[in-house]
PDB file of C-alpha atoms in Angstrom:
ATOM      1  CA  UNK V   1      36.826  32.245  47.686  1.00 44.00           C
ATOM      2  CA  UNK V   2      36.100  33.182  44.224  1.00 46.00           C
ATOM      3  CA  UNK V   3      37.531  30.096  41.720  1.00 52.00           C
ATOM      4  CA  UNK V   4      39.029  32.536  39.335  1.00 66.00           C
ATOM      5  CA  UNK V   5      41.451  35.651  40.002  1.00 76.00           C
ATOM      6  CA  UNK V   6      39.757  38.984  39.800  1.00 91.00           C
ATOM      7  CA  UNK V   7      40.583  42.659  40.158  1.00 96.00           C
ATOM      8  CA  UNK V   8      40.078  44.265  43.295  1.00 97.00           C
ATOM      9  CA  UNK V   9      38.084  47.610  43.009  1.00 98.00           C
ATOM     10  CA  UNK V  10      38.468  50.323  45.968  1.00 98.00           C
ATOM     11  CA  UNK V  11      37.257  53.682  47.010  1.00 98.00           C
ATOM     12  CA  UNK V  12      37.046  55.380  50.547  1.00 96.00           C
ATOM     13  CA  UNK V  13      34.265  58.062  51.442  1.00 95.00           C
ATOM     14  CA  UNK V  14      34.553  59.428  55.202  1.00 93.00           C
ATOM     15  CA  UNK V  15      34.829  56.952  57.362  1.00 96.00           C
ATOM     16  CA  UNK V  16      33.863  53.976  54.734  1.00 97.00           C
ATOM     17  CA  UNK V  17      36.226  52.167  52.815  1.00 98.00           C
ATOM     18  CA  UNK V  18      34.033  50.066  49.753  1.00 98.00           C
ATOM     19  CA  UNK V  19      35.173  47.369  47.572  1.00 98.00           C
ATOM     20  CA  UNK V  20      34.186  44.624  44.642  1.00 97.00           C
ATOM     21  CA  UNK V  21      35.063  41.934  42.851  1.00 97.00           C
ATOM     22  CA  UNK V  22      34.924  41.483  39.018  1.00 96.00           C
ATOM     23  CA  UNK V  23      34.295  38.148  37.373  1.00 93.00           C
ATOM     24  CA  UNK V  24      36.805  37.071  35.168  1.00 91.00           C
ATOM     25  CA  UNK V  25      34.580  35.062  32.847  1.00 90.00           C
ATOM     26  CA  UNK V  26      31.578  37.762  32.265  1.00 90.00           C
ATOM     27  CA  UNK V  27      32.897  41.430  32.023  1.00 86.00           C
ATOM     28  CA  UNK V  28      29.905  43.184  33.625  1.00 93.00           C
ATOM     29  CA  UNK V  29      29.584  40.554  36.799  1.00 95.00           C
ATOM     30  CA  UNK V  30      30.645  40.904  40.054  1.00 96.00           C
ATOM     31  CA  UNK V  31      31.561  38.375  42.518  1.00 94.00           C
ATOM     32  CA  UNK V  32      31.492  40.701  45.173  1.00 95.00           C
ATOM     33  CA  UNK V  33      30.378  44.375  46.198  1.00 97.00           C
ATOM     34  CA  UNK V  34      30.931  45.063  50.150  1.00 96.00           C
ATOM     35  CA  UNK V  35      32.115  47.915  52.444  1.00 97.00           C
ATOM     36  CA  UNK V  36      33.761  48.196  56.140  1.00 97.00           C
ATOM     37  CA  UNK V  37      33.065  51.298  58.398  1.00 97.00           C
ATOM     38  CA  UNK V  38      35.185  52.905  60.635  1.00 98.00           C
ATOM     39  CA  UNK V  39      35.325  55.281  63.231  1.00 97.00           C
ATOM     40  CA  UNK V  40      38.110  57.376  61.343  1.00 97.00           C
ATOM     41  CA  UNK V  41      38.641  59.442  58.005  1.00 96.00           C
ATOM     42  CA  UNK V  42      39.724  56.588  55.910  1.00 97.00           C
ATOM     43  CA  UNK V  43      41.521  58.206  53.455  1.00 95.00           C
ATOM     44  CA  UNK V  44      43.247  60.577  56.488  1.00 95.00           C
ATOM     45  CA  UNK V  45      44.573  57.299  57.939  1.00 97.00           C
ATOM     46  CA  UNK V  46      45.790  56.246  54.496  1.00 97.00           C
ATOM     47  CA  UNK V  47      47.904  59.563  53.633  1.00 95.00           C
ATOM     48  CA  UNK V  48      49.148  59.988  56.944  1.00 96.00           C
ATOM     49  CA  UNK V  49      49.522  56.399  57.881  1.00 96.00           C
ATOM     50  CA  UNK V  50      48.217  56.983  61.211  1.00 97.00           C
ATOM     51  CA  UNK V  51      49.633  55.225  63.913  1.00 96.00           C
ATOM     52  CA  UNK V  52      46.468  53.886  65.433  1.00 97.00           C
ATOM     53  CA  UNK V  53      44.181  53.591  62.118  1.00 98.00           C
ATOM     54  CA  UNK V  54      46.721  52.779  59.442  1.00 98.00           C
ATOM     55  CA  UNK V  55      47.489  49.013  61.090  1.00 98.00           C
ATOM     56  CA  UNK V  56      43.647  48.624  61.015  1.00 98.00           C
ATOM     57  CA  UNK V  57      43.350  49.055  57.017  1.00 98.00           C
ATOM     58  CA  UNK V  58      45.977  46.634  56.632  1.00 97.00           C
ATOM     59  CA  UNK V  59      44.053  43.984  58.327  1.00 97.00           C
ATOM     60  CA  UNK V  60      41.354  44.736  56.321  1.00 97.00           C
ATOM     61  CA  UNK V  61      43.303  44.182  53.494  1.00 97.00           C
ATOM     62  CA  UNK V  62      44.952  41.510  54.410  1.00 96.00           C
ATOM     63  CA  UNK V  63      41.782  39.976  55.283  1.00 95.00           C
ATOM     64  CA  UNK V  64      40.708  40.653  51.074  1.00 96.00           C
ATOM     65  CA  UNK V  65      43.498  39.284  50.056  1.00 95.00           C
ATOM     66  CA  UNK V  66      42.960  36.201  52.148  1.00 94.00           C
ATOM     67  CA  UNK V  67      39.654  35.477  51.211  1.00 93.00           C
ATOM     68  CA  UNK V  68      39.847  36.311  47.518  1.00 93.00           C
ATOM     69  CA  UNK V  69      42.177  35.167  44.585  1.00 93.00           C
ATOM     70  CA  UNK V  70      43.246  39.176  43.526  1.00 96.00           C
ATOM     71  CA  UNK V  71      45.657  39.746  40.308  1.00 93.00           C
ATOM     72  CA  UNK V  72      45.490  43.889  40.602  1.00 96.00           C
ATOM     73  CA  UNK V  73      43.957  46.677  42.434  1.00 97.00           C
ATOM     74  CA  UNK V  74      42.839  49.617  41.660  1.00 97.00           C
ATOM     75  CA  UNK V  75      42.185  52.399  44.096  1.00 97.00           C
ATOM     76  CA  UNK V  76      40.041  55.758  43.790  1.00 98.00           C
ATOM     77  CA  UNK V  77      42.332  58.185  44.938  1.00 97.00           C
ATOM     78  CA  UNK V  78      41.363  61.759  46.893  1.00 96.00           C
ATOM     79  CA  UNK V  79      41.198  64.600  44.923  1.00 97.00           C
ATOM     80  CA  UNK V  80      41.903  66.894  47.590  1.00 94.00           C
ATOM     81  CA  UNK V  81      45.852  65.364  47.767  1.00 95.00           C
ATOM     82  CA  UNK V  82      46.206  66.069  44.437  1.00 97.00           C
ATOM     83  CA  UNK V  83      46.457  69.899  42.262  1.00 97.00           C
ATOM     84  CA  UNK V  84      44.834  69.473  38.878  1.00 98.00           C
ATOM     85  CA  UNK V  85      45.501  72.064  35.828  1.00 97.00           C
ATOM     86  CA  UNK V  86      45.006  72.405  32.382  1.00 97.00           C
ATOM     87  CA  UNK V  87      48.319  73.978  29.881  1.00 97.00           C
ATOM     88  CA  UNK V  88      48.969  74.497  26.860  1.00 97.00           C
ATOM     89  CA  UNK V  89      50.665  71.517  24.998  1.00 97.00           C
ATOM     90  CA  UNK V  90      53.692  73.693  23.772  1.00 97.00           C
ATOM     91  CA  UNK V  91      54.751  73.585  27.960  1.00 97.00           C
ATOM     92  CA  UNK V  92      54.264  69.893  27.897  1.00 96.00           C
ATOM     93  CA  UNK V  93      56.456  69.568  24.594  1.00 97.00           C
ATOM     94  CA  UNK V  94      59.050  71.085  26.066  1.00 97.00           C
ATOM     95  CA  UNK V  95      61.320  69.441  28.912  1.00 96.00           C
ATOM     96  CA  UNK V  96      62.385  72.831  30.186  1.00 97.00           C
ATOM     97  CA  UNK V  97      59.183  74.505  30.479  1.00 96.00           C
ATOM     98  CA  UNK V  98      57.382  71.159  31.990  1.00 96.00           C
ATOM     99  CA  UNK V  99      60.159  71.470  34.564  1.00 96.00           C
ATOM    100  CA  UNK V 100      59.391  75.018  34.987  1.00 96.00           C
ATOM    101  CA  UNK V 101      55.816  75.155  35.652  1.00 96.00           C
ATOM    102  CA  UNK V 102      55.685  71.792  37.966  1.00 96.00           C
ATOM    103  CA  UNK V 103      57.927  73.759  40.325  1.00 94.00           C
ATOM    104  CA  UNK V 104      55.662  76.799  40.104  1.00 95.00           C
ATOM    105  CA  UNK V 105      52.859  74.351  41.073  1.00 95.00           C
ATOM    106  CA  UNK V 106      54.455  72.294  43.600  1.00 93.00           C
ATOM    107  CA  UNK V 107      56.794  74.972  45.220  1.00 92.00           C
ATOM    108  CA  UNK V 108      58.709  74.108  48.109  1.00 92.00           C
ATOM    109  CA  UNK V 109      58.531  70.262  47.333  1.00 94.00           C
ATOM    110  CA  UNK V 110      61.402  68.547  46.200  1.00 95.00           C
ATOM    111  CA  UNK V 111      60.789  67.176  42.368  1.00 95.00           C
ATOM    112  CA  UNK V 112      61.177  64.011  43.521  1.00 95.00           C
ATOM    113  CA  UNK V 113      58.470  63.735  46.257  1.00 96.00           C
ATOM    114  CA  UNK V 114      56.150  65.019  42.408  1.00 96.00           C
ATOM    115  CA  UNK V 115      54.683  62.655  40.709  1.00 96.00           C
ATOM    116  CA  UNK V 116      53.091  64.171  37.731  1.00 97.00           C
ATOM    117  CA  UNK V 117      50.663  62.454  34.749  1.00 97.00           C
ATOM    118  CA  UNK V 118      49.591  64.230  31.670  1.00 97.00           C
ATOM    119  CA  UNK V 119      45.821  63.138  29.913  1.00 98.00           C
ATOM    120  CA  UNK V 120      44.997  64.060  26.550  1.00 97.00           C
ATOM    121  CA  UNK V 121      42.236  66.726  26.428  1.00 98.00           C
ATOM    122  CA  UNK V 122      39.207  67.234  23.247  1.00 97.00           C
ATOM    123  CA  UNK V 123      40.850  70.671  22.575  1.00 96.00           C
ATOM    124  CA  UNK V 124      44.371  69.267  21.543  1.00 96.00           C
ATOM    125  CA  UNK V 125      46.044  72.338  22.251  1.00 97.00           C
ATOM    126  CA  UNK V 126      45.937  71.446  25.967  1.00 98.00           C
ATOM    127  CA  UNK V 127      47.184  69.044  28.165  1.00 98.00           C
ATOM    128  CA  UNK V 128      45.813  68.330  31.601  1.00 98.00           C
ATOM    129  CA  UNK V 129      47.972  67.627  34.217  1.00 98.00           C
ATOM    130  CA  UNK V 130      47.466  65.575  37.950  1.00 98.00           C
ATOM    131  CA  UNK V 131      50.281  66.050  40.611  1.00 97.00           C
ATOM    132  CA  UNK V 132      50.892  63.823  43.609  1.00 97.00           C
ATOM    133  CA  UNK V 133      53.061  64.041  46.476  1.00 96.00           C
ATOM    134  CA  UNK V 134      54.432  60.561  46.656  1.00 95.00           C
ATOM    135  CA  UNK V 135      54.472  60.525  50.356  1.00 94.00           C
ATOM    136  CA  UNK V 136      50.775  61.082  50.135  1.00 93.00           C
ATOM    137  CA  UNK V 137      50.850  57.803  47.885  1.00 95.00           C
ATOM    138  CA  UNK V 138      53.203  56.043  50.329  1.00 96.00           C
ATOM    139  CA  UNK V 139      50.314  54.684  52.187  1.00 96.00           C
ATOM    140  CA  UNK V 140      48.378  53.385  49.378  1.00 95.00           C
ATOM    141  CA  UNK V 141      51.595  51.139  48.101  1.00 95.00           C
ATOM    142  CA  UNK V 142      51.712  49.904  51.585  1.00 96.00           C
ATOM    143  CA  UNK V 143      48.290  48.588  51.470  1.00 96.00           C
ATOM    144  CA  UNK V 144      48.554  47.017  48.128  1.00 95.00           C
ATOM    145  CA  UNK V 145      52.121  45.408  48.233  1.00 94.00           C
ATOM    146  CA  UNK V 146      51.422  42.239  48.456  1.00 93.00           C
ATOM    147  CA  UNK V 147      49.649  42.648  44.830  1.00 95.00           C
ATOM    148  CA  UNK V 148      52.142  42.894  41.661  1.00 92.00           C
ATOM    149  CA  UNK V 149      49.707  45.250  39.807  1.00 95.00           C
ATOM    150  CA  UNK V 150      48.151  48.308  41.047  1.00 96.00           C
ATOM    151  CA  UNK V 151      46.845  51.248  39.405  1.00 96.00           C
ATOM    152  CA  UNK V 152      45.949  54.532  40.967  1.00 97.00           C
ATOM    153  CA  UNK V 153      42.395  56.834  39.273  1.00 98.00           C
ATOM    154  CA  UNK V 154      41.651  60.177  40.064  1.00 98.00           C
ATOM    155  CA  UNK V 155      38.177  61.275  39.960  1.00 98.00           C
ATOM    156  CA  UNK V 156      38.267  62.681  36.569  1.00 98.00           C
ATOM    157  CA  UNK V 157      39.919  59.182  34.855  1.00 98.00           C
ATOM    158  CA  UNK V 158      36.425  57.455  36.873  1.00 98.00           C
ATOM    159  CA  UNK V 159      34.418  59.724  34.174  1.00 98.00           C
ATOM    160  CA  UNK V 160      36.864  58.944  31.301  1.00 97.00           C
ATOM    161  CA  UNK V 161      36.304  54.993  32.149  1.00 97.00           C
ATOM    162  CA  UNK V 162      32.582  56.000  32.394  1.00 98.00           C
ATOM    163  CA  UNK V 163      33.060  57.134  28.534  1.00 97.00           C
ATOM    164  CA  UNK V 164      34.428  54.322  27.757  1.00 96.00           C
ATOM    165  CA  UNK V 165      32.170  51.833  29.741  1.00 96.00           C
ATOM    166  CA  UNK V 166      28.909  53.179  29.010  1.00 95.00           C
ATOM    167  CA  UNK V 167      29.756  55.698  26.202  1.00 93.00           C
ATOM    168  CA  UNK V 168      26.718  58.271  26.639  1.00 92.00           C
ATOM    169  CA  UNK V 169      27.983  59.979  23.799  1.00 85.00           C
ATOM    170  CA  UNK V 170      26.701  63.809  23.320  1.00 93.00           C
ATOM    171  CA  UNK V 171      27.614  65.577  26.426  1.00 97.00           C
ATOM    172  CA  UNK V 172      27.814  65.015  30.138  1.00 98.00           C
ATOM    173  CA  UNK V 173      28.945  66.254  33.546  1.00 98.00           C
ATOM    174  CA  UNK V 174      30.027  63.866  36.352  1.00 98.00           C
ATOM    175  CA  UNK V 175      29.815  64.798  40.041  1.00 98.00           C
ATOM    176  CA  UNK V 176      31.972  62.989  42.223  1.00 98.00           C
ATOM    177  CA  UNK V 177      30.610  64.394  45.910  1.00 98.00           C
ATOM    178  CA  UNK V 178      33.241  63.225  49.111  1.00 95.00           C
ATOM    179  CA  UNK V 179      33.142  64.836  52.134  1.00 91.00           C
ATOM    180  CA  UNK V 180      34.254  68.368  51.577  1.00 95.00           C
ATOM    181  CA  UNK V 181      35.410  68.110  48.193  1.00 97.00           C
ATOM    182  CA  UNK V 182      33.300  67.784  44.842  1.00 98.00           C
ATOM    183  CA  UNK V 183      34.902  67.270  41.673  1.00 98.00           C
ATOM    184  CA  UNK V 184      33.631  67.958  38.034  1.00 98.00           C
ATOM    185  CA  UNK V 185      34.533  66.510  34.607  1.00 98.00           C
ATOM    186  CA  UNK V 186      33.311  67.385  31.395  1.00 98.00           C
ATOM    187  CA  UNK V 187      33.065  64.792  28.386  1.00 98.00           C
ATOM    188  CA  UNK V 188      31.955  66.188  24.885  1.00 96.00           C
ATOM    189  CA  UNK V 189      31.352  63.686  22.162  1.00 93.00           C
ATOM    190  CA  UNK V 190      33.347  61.294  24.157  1.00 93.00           C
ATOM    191  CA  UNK V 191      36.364  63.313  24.621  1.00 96.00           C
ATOM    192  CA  UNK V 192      37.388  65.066  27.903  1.00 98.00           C
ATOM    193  CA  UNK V 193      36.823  68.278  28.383  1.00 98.00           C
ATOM    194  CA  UNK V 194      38.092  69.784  31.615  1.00 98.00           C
ATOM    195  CA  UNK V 195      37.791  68.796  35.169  1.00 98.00           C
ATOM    196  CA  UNK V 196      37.848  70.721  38.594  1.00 98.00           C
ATOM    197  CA  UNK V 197      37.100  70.615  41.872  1.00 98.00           C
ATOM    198  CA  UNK V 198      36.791  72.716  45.278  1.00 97.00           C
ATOM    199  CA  UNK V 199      36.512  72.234  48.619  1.00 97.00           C
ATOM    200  CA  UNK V 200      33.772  73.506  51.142  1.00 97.00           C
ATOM    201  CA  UNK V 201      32.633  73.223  55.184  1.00 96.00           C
ATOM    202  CA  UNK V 202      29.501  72.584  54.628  1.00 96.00           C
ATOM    203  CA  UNK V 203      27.382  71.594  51.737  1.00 96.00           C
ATOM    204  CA  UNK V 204      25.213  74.541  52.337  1.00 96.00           C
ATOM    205  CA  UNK V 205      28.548  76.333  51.075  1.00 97.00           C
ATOM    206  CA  UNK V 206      28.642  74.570  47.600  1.00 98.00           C
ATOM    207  CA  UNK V 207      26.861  76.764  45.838  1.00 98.00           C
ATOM    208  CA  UNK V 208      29.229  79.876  46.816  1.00 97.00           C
ATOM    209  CA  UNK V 209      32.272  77.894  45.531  1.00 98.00           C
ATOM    210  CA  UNK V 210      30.367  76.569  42.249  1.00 98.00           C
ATOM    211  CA  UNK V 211      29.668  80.764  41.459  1.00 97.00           C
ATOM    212  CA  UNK V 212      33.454  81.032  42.273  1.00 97.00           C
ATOM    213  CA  UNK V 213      34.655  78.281  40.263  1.00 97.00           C
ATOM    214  CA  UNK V 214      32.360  78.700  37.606  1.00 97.00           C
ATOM    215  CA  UNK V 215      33.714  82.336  37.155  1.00 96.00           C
ATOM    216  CA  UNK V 216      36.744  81.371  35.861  1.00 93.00           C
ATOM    217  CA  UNK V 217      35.786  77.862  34.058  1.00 96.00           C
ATOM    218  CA  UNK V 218      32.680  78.705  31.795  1.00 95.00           C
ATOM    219  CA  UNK V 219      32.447  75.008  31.094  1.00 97.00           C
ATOM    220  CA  UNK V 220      30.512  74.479  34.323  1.00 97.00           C
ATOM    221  CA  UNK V 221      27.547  76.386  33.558  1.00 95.00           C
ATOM    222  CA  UNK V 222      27.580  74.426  29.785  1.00 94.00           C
ATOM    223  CA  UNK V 223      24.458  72.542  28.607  1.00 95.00           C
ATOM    224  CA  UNK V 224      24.703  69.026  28.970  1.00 97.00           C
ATOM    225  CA  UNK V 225      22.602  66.241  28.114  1.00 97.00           C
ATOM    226  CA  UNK V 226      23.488  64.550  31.001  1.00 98.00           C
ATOM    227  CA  UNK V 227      24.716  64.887  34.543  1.00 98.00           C
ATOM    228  CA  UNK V 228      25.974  61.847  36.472  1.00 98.00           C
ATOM    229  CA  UNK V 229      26.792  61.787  40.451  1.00 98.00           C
ATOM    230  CA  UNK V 230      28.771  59.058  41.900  1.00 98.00           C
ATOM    231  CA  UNK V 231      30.019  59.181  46.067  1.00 97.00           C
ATOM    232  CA  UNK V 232      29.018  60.881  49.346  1.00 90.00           C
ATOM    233  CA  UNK V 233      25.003  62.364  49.777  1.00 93.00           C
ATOM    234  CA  UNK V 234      24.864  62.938  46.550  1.00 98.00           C
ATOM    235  CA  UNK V 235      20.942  63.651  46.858  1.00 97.00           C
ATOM    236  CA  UNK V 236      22.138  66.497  49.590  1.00 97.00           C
ATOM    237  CA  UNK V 237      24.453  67.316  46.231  1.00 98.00           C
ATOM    238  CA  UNK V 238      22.038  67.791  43.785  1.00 98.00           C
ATOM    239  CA  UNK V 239      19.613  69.554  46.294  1.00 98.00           C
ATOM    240  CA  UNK V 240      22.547  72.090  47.282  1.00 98.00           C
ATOM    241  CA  UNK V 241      23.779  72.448  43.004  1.00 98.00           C
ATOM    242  CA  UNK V 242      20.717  71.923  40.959  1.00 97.00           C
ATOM    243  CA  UNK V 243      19.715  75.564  40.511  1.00 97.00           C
ATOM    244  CA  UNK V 244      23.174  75.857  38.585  1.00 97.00           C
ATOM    245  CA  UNK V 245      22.507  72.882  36.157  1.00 97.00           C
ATOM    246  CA  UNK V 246      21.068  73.133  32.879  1.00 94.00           C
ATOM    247  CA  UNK V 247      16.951  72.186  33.510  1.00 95.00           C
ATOM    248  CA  UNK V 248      16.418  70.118  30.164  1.00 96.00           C
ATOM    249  CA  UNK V 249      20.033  67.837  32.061  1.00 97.00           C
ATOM    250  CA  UNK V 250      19.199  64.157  32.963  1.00 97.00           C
ATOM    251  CA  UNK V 251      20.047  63.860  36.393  1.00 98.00           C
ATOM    252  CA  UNK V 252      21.516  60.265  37.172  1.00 98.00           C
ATOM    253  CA  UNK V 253      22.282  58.883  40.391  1.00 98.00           C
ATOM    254  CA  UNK V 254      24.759  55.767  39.565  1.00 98.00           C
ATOM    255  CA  UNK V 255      23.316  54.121  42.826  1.00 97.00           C
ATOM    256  CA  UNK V 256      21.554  51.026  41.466  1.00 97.00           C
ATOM    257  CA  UNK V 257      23.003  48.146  39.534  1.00 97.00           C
ATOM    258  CA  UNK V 258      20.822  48.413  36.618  1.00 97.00           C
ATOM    259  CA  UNK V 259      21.863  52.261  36.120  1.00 97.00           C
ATOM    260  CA  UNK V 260      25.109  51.384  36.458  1.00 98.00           C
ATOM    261  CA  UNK V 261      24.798  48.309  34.068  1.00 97.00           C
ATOM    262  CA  UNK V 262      26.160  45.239  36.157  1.00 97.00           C
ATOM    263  CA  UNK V 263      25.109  42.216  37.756  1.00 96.00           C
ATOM    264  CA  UNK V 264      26.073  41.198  40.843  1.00 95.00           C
ATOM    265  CA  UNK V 265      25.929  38.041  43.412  1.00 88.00           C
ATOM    266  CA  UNK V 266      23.475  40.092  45.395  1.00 90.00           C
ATOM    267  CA  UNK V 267      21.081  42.414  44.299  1.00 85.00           C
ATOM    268  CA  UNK V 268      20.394  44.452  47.302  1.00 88.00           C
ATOM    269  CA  UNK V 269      22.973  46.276  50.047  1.00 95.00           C
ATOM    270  CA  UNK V 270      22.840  48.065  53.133  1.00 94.00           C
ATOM    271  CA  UNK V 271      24.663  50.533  51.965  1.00 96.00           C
ATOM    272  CA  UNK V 272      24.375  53.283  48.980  1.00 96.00           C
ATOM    273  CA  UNK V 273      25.828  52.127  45.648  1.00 98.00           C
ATOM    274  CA  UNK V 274      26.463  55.603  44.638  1.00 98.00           C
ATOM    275  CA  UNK V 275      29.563  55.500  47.044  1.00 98.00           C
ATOM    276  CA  UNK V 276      30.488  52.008  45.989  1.00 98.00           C
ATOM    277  CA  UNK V 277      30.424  53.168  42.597  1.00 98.00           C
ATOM    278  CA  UNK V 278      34.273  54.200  41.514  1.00 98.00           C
ATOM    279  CA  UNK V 279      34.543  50.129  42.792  1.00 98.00           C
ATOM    280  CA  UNK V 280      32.608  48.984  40.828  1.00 98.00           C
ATOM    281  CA  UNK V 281      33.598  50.327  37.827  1.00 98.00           C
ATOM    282  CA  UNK V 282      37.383  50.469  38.607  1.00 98.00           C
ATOM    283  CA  UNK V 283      36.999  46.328  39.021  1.00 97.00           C
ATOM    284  CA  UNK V 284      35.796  45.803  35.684  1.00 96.00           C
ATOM    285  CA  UNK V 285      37.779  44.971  32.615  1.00 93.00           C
ATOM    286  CA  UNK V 286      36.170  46.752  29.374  1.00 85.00           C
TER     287      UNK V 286
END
């Protein structure tokens, strides 16, 4: 057991739920990166709280918790149980319109299974929004009550703490690949930009939805000086996308601790750190 309490980081790809362990006493040292496989969709069992799965998780969990002195978790969440948009800040300054357009987005669920959160975009006549069901977010409580503080991070908020961590500066993309769903933010000068995502069948079937996507957010085919990609294959990613990417872009993998800028305990895993990544950073205190 680590002699000091730390934050628990936590992200789920397929049928792979990953996890580490900050150290209290140096802010870019892990105690702890691991991962447990299943033979389920993780973050299926998790919104659903499957009968058979869901019990499974908790004993994983529980078995964290047991092992480990935690004081907070914080869990990657799915972008594809969530609706991200962009509005103009005059709806968000007004109660009545807010109300408005969250039932336009969320129609035919009651406004109190909506849990909406508004982030502060680079053009500041904008507002992005995030909706949850809190159903959806039922199961992640469950799996965390025994721990006072938790905090929820979409994709998007992983490249904001990115910013902040690393701070690139100039421009970049992040690429946050799960199965069937990839997700894109755009930082400029430090400041978000916009963020999407879309989900496909097949990877093969990327590039159709990028040209669709891309068609109506002209921010996608920007020049950036750098594009980061954090989760699932992201090599199969960059294979299927590249052709839409800027060519003078540094591509960046965030699958090795020195790219990422940490030390850990151990220095080599039997599993890809690109996955583990939204983990890593989300246990960290910066």
């Amino acid at each position: 057991m680590s002699e000091s309490t730390s934050n628990l980081g936590v992200c789920f790809f397929a049928d792979r739920l990953f996890y580490a362990l900050n150290d209290p006493q140096n802010s870019k040292h892990l105690f702890r990166i691991g991962s447990f496989d299943f033979n389920f969709n993780v973050n299926q069992a998790i919104t659903t709280q499957n009968e058979k799965h869901f019990p499974l998780l908790q004993k994983t969990f529980d078995r964290i918790f047991e092992e480990h002195s935690i004081q907070s978790v914080r869990a990657l969440t799915h972008p594809g149980e969530e609706c991200w948009t962009a509005l103009p800040k005059v709806v968000y300054d007004n109660a009545d319109e807010r109300e408005d357009h969250l039932s336009i987005l969320m129609k035919g669920i009651d406004r109190k299974e909506v849990e909406p959160t508004w982030h502060t975009l680079s053009k500041s006549a904008f507002k992005f929004l995030c909706l949850r069901r809190r159903t959806v977010m039922q199961g992640f409580n469950d799996l965390t009550e025994k721990i006072a503080v938790t905090e929820f991070t979409s994709d998007f908020e992983i490249a904001q703490k990115w910013s902040s961590f690393q701070k690139p500066g100039g421009s970049f993309m992040m690429i946050g690949c799960h199965k069937n769903v990839l997700t894109i933010t755009s930082f400029l000068l430090g400041k978000f930009r916009a963020a999407t995502y879309f989900q496909f069948d097949q990877i093969t079937d990327a590039p159709y939805h990028w040209l669709q996507q891309a068609s109506n957010s002209s921010w996608m085919n920007g020049l950036y000086e750098n594009i980061f990609l954090f989760g699932h294959h992201t090599h199969e990613t960059e294979q299927a996308l590249q052709g839409f990417w800027d060519p003078s872009s540094e591509i960046t993998h965030l699958n090795s601790l020195q790219t990422i800028g940490v030390e850990a305990e151990e220095e080599t895993y039997g599993f890809d750190l690109a996955a583990a990544f939204p983990a890593i950073l989300l246990s960290l205190d910066f």
